[in-house]
Short mmCIF file of C-alpha atoms in Angstrom, two decimals:
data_model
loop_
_atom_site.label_atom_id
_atom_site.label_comp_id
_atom_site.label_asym_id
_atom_site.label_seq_id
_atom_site.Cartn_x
_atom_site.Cartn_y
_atom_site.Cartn_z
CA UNK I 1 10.54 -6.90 19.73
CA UNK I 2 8.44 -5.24 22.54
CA UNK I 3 8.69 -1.71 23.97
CA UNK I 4 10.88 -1.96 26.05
CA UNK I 5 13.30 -1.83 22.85
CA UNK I 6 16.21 0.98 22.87
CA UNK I 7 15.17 2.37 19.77
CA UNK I 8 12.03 1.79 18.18
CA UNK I 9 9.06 4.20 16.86
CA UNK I 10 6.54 1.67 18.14
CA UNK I 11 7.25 2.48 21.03
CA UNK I 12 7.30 6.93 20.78
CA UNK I 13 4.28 6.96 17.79
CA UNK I 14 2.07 4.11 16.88
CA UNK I 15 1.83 2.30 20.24
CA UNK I 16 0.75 5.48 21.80
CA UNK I 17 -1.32 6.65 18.59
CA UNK I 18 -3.68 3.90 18.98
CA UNK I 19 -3.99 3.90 22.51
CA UNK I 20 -5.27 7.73 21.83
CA UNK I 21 -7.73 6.21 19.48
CA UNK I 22 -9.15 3.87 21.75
CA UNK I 23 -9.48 6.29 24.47
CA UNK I 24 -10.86 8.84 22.27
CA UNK I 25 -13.47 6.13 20.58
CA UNK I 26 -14.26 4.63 24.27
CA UNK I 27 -13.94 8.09 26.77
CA UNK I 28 -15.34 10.58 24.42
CA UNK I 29 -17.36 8.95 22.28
CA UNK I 30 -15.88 10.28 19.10
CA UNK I 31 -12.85 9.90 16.23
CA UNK I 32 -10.48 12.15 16.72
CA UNK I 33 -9.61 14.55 14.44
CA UNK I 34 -6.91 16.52 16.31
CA UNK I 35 -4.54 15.14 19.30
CA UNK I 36 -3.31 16.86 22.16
CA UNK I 37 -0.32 14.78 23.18
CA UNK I 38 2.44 16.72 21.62
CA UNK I 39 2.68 20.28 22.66
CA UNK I 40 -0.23 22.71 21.61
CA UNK I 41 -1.62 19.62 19.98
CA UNK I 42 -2.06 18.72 15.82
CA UNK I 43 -4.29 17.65 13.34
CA UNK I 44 -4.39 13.83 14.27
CA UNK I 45 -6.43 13.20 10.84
CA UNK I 46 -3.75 14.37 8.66
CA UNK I 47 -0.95 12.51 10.33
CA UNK I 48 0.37 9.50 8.21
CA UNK I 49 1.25 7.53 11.29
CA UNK I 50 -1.81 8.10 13.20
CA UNK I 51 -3.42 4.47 11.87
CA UNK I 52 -6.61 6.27 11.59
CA UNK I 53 -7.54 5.27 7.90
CA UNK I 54 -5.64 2.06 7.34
CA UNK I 55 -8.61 -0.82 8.05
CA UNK I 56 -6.18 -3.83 8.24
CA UNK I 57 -4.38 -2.10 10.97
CA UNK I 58 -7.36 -1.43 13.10
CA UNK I 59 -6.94 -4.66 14.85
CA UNK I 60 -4.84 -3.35 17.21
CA UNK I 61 -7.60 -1.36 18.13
CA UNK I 62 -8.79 -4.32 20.27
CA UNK I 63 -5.64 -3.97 22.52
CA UNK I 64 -2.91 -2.28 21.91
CA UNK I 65 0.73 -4.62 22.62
CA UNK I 66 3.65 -5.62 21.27
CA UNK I 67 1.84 -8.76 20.53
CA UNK I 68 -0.77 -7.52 18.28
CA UNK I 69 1.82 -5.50 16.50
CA UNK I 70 3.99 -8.23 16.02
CA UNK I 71 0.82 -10.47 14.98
CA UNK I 72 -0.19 -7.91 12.29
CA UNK I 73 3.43 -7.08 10.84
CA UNK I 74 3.34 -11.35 10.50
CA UNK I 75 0.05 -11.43 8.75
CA UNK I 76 1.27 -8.43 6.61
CA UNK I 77 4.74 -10.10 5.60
CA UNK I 78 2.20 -13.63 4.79
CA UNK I 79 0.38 -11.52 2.60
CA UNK I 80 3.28 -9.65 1.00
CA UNK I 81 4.60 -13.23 -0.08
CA UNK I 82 1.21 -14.53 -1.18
CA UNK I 83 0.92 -11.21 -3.25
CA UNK I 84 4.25 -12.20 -5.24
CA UNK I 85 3.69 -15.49 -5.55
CA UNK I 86 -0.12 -14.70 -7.68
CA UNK I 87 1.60 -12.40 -9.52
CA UNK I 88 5.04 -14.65 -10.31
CA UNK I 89 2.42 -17.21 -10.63
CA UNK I 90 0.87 -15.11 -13.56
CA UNK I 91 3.58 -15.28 -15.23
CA UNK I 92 4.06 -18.38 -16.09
CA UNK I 93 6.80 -19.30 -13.20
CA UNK I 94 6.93 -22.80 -11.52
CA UNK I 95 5.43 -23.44 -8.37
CA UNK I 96 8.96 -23.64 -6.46
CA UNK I 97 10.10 -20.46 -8.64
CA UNK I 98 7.30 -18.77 -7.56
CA UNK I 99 7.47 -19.75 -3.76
CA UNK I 100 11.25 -19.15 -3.89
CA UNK I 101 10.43 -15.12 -4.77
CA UNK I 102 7.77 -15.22 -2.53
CA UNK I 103 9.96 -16.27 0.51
CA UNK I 104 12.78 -14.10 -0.84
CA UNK I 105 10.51 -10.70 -0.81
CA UNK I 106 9.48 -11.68 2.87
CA UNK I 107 13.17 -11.65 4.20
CA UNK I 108 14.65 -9.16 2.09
CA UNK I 109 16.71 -7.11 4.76
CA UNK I 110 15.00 -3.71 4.12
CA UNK I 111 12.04 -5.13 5.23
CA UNK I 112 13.26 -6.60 8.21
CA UNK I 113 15.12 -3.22 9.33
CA UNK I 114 12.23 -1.54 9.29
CA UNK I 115 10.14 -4.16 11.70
CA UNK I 116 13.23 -3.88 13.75
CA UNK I 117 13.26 -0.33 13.91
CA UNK I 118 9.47 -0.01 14.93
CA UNK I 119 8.19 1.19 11.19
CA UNK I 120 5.44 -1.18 11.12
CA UNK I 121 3.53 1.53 8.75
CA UNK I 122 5.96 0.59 6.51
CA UNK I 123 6.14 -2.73 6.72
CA UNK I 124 2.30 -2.75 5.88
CA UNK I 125 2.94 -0.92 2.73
CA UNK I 126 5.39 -2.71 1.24
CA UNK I 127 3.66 -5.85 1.93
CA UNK I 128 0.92 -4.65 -0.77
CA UNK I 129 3.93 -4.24 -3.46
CA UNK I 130 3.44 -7.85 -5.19
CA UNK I 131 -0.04 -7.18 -4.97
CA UNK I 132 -0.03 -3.87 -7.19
CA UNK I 133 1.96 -5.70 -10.11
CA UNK I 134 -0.98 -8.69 -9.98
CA UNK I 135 -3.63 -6.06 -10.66
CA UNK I 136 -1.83 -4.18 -13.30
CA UNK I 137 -1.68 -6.96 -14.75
CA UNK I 138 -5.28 -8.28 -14.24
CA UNK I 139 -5.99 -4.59 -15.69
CA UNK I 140 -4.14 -4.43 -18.55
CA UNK I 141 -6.15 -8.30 -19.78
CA UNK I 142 -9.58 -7.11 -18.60
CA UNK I 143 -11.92 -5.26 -21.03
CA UNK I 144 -14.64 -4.37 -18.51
CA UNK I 145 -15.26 -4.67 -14.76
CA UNK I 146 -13.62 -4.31 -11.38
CA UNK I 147 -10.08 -4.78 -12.57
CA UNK I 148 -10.02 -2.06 -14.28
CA UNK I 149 -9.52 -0.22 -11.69
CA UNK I 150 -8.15 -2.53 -9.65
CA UNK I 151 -4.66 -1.54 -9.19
CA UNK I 152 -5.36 1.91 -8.53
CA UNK I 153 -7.35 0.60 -5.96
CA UNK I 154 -4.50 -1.39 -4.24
CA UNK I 155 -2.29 2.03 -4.52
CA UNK I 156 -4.75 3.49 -2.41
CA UNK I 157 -4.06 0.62 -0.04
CA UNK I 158 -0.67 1.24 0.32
CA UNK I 159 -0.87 5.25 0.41
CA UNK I 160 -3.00 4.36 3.59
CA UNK I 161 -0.99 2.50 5.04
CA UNK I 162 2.28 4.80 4.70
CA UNK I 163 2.25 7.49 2.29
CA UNK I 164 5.96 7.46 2.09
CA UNK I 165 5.74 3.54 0.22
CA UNK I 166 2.95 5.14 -1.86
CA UNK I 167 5.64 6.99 -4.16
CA UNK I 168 7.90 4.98 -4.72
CA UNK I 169 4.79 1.77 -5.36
CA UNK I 170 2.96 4.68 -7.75
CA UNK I 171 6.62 4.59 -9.86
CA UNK I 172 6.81 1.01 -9.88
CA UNK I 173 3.37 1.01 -11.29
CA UNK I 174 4.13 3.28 -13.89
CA UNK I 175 6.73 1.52 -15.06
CA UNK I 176 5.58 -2.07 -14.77
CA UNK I 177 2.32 -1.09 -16.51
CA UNK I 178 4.77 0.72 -19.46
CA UNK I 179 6.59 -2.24 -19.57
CA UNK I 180 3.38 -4.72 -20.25
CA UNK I 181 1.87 -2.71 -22.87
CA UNK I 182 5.43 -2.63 -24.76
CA UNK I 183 6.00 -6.55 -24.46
CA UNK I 184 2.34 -7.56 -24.71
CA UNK I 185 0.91 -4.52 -26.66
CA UNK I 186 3.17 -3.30 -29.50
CA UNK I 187 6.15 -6.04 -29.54
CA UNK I 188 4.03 -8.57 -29.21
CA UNK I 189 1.68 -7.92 -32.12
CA UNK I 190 4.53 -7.20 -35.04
CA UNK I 191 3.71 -5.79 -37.53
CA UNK I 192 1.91 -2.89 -36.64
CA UNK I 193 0.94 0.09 -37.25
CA UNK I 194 1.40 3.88 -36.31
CA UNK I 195 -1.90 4.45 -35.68
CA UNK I 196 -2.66 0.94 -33.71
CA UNK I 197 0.23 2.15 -31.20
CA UNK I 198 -1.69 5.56 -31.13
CA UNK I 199 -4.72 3.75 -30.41
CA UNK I 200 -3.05 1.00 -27.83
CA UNK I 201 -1.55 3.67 -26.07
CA UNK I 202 -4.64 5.72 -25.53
CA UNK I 203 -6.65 3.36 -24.56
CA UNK I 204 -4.28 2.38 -21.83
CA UNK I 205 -3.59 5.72 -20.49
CA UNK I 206 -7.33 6.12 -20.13
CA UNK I 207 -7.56 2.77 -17.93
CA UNK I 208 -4.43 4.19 -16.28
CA UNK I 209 -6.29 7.57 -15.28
CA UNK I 210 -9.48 5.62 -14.46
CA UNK I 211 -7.17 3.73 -11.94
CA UNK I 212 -5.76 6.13 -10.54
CA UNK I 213 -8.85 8.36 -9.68
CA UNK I 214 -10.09 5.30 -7.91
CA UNK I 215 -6.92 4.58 -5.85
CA UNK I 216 -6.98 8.63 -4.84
CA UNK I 217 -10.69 8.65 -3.70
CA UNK I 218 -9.80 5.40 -1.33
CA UNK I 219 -6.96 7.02 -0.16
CA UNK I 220 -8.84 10.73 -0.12
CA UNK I 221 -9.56 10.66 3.57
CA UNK I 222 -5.67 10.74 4.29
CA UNK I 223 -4.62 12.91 1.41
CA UNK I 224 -7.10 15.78 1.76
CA UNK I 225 -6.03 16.79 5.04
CA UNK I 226 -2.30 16.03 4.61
CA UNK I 227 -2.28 18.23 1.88
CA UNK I 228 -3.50 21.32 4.23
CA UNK I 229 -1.32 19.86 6.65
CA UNK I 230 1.94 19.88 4.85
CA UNK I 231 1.60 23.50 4.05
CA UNK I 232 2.03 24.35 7.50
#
């Protein structure tokens, strides 16, 4: 689609949301942290769809067009299938099973609405999805090092990239990780113990908190100000 669409938020916020970025970075020397193009102005830092804080998206940056959006929703949806096919790929699924979910996730129509409709922000998010359930479970079969925190890290991806995605990713997480530490965990090691499942579960809610804190402070420089935002 281009801009000329009839209904599209490329079009009415992140076309013109970059091209205030550029102008502010080139003209003025500066980031902006507040934006002047819609009535007595607002906080431009705190705004979701500004594109401020989400790195992968900054390539637009270089020109903004329907072209480069189109390009980056592409790569996005590429690495929203590669992201399900690692993780179906983890677990234990064939090679044609795996590309089959892989190409399935790409087309699903929700996604495709939402390209249609201009929600690219949205698109980016969800592309990180399959990507969140491969480092939970990459967490939940390390003992030490970066995958610990991993996931939490790739939460702070998607918040990023569209808050709204973030909820409904940070519930999938929950439960997916819930789900692992049941199957793997507890029904996987019969027979156990009271106090082993006391001990299992501890010791994955403290990876779980560790993860989290780490996804929050990568997605701090959007939350902090949204959170004064939304009180106005």
């Amino acid at each position: 689609y281009g801009f000329n669409s009839d209904y599209t938020d490329l079009a009415i916020s992140h076309s013109p949301n970059a091209v205030y970025l550029i102008q502010s970075i080139t003209t003025w020397k500066t980031i902006p942290l507040w934006s002047d193009t819609i009535y007595g102005g607002y906080p431009f830092a705190s705004d979701p769809l500004s594109g401020l804080w989400y790195p992968p998206g900054w390539l637009v940056l270089v020109y903004p067009s329907a072209f480069l959006f189109n390009l980056i929703v592409l790569l996005h949806l590429f690495w929203g299938g590669l992201g399900i096919f690692r993780w179906l790929d983890r677990q234990g699924y064939s090679l044609p099973g795996a590309l089959f979910g892989a190409i399935l996730f790409e087309s699903m129509p929700k996604v495709l609405a939402h390209f249609a409709a201009g929600h690219v922000t949205l698109v980016y998010a969800i592309s990180w999805t399959g990507w969140l359930l491969f480092a939970e479970d990459v967490r939940q079969n390390s003992k030490k090092g970066f995958g610990w925190v991993l996931p939490g890290m790739v939460l702070g991806m998607i918040l990023l990239a569209d808050v709204r995605w973030g909820v409904y990713a940070g519930l999938l997480w929950i439960g997916y990780g819930i789900f692992l530490l049941v199957e793997r965990k507890i029904i996987g090691n019969k027979p156990i113990r009271t106090k082993e499942i006391i001990r299992i579960v501890w010791g994955w809610s403290k990876g779980f908190i560790l993860a989290f804190v780490a996804g929050f402070i990568a997605a701090a420089p959007l939350l902090l100000p949204l959170s004064e935002f939304i009180t106005l």
